[in-house]
XYZ file of C-alpha atoms in Angstrom:
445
model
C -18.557 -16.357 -2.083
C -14.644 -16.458 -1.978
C -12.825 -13.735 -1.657
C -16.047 -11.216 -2.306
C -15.180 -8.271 0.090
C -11.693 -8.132 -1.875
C -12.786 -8.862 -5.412
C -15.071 -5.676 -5.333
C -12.812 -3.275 -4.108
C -10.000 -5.141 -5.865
C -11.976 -4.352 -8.965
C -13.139 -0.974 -8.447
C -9.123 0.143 -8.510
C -9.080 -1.034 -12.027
C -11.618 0.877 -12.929
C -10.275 3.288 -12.084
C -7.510 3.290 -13.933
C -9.086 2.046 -16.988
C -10.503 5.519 -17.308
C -7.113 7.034 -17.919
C -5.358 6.973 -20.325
C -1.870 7.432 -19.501
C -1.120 6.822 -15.722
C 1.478 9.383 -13.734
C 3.263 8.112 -10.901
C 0.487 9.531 -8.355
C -2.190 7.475 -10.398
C -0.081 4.458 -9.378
C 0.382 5.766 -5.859
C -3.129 6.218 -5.393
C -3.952 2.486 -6.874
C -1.473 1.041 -4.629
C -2.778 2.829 -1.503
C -6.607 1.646 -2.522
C -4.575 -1.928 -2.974
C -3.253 -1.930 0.011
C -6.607 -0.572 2.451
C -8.376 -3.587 0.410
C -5.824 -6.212 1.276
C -5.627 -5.248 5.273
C -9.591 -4.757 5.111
C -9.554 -8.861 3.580
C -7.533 -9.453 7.140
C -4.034 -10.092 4.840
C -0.777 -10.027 7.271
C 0.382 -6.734 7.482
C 3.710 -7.205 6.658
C 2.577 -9.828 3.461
C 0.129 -6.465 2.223
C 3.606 -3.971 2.778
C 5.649 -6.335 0.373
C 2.827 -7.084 -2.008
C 2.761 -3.513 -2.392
C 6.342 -2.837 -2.409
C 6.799 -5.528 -5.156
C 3.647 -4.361 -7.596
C 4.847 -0.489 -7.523
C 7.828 -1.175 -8.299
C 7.104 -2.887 -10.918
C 4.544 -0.327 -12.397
C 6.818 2.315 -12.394
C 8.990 1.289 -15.119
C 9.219 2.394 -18.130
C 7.406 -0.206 -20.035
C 4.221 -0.023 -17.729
C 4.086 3.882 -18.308
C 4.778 3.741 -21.792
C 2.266 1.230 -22.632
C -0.846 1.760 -24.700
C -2.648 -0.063 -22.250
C -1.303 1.269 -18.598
C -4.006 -0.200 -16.603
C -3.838 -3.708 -18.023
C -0.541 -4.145 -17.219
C -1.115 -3.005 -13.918
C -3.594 -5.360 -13.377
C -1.517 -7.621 -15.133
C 1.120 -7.300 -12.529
C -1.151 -7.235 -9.461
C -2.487 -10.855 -11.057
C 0.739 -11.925 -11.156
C 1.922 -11.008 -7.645
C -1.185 -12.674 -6.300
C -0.250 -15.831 -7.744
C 3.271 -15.458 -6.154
C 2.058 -14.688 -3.247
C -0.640 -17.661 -3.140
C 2.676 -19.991 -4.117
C 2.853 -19.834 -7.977
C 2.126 -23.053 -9.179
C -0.277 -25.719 -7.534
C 1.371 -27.740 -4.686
C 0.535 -31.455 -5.548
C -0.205 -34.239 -3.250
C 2.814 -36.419 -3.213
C 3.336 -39.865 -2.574
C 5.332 -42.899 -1.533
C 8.194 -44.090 -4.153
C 7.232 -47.664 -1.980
C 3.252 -47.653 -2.923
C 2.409 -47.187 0.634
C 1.148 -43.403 1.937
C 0.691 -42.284 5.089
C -0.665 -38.884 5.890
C -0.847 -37.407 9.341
C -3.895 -35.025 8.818
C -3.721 -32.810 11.918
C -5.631 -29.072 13.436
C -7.100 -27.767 16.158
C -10.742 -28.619 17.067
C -13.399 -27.289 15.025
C -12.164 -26.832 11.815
C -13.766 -29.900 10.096
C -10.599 -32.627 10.198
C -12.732 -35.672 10.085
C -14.770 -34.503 7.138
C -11.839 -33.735 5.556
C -10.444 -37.058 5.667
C -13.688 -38.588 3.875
C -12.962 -35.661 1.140
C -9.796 -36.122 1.003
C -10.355 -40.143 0.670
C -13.595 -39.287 -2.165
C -10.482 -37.373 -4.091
C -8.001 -40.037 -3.579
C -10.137 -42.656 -4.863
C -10.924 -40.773 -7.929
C -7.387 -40.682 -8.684
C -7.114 -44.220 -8.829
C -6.104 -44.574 -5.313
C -7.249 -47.124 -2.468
C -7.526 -44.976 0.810
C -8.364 -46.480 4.486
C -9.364 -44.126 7.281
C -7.520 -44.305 10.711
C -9.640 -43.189 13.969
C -6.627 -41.816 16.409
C -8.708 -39.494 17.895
C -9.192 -41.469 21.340
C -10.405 -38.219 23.476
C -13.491 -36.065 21.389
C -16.370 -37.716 22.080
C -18.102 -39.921 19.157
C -14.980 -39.082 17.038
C -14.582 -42.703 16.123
C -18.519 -42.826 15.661
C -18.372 -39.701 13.242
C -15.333 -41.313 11.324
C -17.388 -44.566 10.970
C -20.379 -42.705 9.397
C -18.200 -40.659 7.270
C -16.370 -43.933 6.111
C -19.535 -45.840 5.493
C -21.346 -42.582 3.740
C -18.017 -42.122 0.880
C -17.489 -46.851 0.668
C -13.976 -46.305 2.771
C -12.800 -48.774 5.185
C -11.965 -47.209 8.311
C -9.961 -48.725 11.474
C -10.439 -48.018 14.927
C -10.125 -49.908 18.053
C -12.555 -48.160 20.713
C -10.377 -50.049 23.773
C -6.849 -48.788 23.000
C -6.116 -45.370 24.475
C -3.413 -44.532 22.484
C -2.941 -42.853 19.325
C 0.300 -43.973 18.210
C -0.692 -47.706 18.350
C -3.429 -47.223 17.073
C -1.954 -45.655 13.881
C 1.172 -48.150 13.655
C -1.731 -51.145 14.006
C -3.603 -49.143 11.047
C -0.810 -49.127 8.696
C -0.239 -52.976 8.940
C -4.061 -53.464 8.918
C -4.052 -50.791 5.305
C -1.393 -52.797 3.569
C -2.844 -56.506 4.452
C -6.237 -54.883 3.284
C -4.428 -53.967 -0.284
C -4.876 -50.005 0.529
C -2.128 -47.852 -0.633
C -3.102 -44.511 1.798
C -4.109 -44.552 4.874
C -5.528 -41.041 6.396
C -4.744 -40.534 9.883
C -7.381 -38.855 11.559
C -5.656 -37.408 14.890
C -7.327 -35.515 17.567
C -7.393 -31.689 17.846
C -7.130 -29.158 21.085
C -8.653 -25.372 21.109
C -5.066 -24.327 21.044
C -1.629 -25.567 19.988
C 0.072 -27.474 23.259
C 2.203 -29.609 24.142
C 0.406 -32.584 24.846
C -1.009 -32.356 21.491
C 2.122 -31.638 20.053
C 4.057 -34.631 21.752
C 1.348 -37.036 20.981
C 1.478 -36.232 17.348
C 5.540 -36.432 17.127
C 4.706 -40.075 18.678
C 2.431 -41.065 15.545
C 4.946 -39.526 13.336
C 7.817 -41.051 14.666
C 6.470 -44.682 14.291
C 4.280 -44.194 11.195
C 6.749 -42.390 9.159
C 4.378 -40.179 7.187
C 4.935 -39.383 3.769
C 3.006 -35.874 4.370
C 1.656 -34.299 7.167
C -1.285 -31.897 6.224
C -2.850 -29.231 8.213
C -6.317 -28.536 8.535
C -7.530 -25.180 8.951
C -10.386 -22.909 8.643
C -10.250 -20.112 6.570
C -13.062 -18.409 7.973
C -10.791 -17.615 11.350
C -8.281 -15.316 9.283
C -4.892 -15.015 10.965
C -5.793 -17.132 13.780
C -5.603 -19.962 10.826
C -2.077 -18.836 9.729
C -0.838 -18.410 13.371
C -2.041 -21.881 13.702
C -0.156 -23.436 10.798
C 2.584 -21.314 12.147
C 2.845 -22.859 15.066
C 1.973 -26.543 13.804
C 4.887 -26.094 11.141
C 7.404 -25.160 14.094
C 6.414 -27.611 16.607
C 5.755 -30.628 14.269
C 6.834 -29.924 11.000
C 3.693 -29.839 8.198
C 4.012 -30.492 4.231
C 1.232 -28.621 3.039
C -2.351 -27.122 4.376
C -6.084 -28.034 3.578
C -8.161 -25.104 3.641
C -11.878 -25.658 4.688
C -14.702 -22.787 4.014
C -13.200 -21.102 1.702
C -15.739 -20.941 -0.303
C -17.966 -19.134 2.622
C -14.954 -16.893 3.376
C -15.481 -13.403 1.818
C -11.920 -12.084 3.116
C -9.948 -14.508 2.026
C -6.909 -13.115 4.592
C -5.656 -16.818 5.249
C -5.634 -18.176 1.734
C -3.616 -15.079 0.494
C -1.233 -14.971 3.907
C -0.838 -18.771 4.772
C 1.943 -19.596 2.225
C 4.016 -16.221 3.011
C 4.115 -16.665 6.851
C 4.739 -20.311 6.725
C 6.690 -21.312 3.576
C 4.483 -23.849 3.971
C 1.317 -24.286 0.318
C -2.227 -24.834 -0.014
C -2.552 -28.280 -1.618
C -6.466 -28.210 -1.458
C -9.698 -25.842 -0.663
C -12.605 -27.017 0.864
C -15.535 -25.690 -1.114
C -19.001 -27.010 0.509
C -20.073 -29.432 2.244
C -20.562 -32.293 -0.056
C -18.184 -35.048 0.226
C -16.815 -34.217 -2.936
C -16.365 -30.305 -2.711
C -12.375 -30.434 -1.911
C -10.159 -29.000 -4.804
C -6.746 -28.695 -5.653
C -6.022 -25.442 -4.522
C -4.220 -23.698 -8.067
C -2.909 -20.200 -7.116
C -3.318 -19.125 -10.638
C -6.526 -19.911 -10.849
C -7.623 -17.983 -7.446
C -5.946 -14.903 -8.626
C -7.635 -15.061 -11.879
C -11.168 -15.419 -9.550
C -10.414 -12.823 -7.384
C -10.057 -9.895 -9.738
C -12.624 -11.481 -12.046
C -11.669 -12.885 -14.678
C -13.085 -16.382 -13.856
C -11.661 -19.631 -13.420
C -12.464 -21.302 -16.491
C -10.291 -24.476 -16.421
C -11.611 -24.939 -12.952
C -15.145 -25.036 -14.730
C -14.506 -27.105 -17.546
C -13.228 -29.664 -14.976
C -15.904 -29.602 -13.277
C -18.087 -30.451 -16.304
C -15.736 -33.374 -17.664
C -16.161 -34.789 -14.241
C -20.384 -34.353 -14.281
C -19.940 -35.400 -17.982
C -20.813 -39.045 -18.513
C -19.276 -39.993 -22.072
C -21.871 -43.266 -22.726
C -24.637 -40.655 -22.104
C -22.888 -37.714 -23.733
C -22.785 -39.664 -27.168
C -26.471 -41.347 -26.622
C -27.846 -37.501 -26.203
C -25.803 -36.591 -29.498
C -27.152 -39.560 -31.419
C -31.163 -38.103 -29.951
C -30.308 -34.839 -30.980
C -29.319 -35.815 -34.746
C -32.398 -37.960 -35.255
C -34.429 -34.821 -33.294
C -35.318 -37.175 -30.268
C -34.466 -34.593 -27.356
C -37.105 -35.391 -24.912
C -37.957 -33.915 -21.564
C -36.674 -36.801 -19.480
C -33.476 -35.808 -21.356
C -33.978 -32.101 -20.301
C -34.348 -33.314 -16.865
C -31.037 -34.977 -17.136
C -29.324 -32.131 -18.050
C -30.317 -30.424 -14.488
C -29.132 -33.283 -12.801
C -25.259 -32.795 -14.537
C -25.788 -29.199 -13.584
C -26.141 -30.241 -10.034
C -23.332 -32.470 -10.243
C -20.731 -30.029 -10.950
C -21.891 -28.222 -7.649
C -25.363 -25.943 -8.449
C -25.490 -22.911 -10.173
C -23.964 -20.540 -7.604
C -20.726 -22.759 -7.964
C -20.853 -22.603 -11.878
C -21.673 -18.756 -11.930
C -18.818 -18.231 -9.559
C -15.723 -19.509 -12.249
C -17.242 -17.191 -14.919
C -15.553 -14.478 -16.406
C -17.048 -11.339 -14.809
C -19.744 -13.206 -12.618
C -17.781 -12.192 -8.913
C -18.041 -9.053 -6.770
C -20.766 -6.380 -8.047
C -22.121 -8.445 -10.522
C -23.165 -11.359 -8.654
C -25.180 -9.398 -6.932
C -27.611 -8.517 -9.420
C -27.915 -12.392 -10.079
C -30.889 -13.856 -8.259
C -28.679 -17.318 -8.058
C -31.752 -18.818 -5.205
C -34.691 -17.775 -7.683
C -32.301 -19.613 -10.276
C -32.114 -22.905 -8.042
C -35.704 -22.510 -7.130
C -36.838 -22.183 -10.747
C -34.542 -25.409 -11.557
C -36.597 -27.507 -8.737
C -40.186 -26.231 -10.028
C -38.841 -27.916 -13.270
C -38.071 -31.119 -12.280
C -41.441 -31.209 -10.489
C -43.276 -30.422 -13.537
C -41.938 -33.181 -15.504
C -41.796 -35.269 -12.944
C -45.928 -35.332 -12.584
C -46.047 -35.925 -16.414
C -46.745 -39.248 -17.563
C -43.867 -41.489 -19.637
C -45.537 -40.908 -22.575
C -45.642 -36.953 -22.243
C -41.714 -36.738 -20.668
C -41.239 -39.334 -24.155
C -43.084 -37.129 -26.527
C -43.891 -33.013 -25.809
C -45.927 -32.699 -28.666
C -49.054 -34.729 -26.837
C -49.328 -32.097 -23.853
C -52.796 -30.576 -24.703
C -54.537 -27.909 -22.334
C -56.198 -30.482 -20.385
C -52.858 -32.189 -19.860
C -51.097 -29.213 -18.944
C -53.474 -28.697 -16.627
C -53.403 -31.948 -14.896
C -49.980 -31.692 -14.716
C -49.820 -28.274 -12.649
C -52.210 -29.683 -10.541
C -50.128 -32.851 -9.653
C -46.823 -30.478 -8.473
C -48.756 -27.541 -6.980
C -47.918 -24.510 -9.836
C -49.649 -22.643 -11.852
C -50.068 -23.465 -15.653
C -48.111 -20.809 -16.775
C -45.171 -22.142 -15.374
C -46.219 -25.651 -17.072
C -46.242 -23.259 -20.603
C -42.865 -21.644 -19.909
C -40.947 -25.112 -19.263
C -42.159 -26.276 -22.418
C -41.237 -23.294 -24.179
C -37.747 -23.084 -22.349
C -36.962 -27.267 -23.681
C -38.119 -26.287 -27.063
C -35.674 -23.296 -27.231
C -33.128 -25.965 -25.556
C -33.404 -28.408 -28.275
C -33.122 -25.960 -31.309
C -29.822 -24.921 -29.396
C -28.528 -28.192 -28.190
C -29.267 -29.150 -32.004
C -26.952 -26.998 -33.428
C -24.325 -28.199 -31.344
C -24.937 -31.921 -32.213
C -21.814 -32.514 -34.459
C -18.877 -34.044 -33.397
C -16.792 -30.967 -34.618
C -18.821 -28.408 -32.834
C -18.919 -30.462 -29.498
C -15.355 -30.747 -29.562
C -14.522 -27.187 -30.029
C -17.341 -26.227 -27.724
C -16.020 -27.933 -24.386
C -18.347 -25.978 -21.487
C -21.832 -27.390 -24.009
C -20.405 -30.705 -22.512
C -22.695 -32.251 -19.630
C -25.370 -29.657 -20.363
């Protein structure tokens, strides 16, 4: 999980604190030095942690911190919002073209996932009503136009490549007149990487930029190499010049030194996080939000996103109309597991809760979870139409049958059907239009 390793110890300062009730000046001392080990221990730039510092303590030491009623909260209210400073305040949107046509120049060194990042990247785009095309200018890794074909063809994205020109700046000029005839309005440049920044690289990239005239050139980097990623997007930035960074693994990265140094040590935001592997796990990096996960409080706007994008309305308002006339049947139930996996699994949905980071997560079996959703779906998937259509016709003998057919015991066959019963009763309370509106996160479930 994100940011683990500094959430915890993050967390256990406030608790600190929480158990006083007026703070002194060596409480705050003593916070500030436990903030500070945590940061460096999360593999934060040094001199990022000694301003961070610098900047919260200061602030806590006035008056109206030591006054308060409530010292610790505004200590932790302060320490939430120099996190989001330091992350960039608000979100750094993608920009585009005033003429309708994009070009971005997504560029890294080797390894950090570039070419699947331009098929997320394009799965985003095209869910913001955009038209993306794919460039292969990687002429030197081998099967890099091969792996940008797949990717292309796996995400419905046209992607050009010419596997007998040997050079990447005429490759990406052809692919911008080749985007616009085609009626695409961004075209992702997919450049090759080295295992370190040199000149080479760094000429050959100036050459695509010169005659493609991005409108943004993004970084990709891997958050799971710390510093090395914001030396890298250091260097990048001075050599070439980049608009913004795409941070891939993040979600694997329990540190979380780059995300928290990168936009200090380069000027330079985070427009988006990678955040699994599926083609549609990039997000918007918002700074607010990752502050608000990493001393957790949960990201719930991040969640209820994610469940207006599993949430089909058509099917939303057929599933109300079932649950009025009481017609909630298990092929409905088995639905609902599918919209859970749609807005990334349980582990992702636990993770934005309020509360459900650090400590806590680990007394959350989040496998047995998934593993108890799959025995599910392979229960009533061996039932008949008729039993998925109508519960109330599963007899003993049926049950039995049915435990038989996906190879678990008949117990488990009992506690499904006493789980959807509970599940309807609920799910029927929350039929109305009134209570579904003010009840958002009951959306998609």
């Amino acid at each position: 999980m994100a940011f683990e390793g500094l959430s915890e110890k993050l967390q256990g300062v406030f608790k600190k604190l929480k158990g006083k009730g007026v703070l002194t000046e060596a409480d705050i001392d003593e916070a500030m030095r436990e903030v500070k080990l945590a940061l460096l221990e999360a593999d934060v730039n040094f001199k990022v942690v000694k301003e961070f510092v610098a900047a919260v303590k200061e602030k806590a030491m006035g008056e109206e911190v030591l006054s308060s009623l409530t010292p610790s909260q505004q200590v932790i209210k302060l320490v939430n919002a120099q996190l989001v400073e330091l992350m960039g305040g608000a979100g750094s949107k993608l920009t585009y073209s005033p003429k309708g046509f994009t070009v971005l120049l997504m560029a890294g060194l080797q390894g950090t996932g570039k070419t699947t990042t331009c098929g997320k990247l394009a799965v985003w785009l095209r869910k913001n009503g955009k038209q993306p095309m794919l460039a292969a200018c990687d002429v030197y890794r081998p099967a890099a136009i091969d792996q940008l074909e797949i990717v292309g063809r796996s995400i419905d994205v046209p992607v050009f490549s010419d596997r007998n020109c040997k050079d990447p700046a005429e490759i990406a000029e052809r692919a911008c007149r080749e985007a616009e005839k085609k009626g695409c309005n961004v075209l992702l440049l997919d450049t090759s990487g080295r295992l370190h920044i040199d000149e080479e690289l760094m000429e050959e990239l100036a050459e695509i930029k010169k005659r493609t005239k991005p409108h943004e050139i993004l970084l990709v980097v891997d958050a799971m190499t710390g510093q090395d990623a914001v030396n890298a997007a250091k260097g990048f930035d001075e050599k070439l010049g980049i608009d913004g960074i795409i941070m891939t693994k993040l979600d694997g990265d329990t540190r979380g030194g780059a995300a928290l140094s990168a936009r200090a040590v380069t000027g330079k935001p985070i427009k988006f996080a990678g955040m699994g592997e599926k083609m549609d796990a990039l997000e918007p990096f918002h700074p607010e939000r990752m502050a608000s996960r990493i001393l957790g409080m949960g990201d719930m706007l991040s969640f209820i996103e994610k469940a207006q994008e599993a949430y089909d309305e058509e099917q939303a308002a057929q599933l109300e109309k079932k649950l009025r006339k009481n017609q909630f049947t298990l092929e409905d139930y088995l639905e609902q597991f599918g919209q859970i996996r749609n807005m990334g699994g349980l582990s992702k949905m636990l993770d934005m809760l309020p509360g459900m980071n650090g400590a806590r997560m680990k007394d959350v079996d989040v496998d047995q979870g998934e593993k108890e959703f799959r025995h599910m779906e392979a229960i009533i998937l061996s039932m008949t139409k008729e039993e998925r259509q109508d519960p109330s016709v599963l007899n003993a003998s049926r049950r039995k049958r049915i435990a038989a057919g996906c190879g678990l015991p008949v117990s488990k066959v009992n506690n499904l059907i006493r789980k959807y019963e509970e599940t309807k009763k609920l799910m029927k309370q929350y039929s109305k239009p009134s209570k579904m509106k003010r009840n958002p996160m009951f959306r998609g479930f």
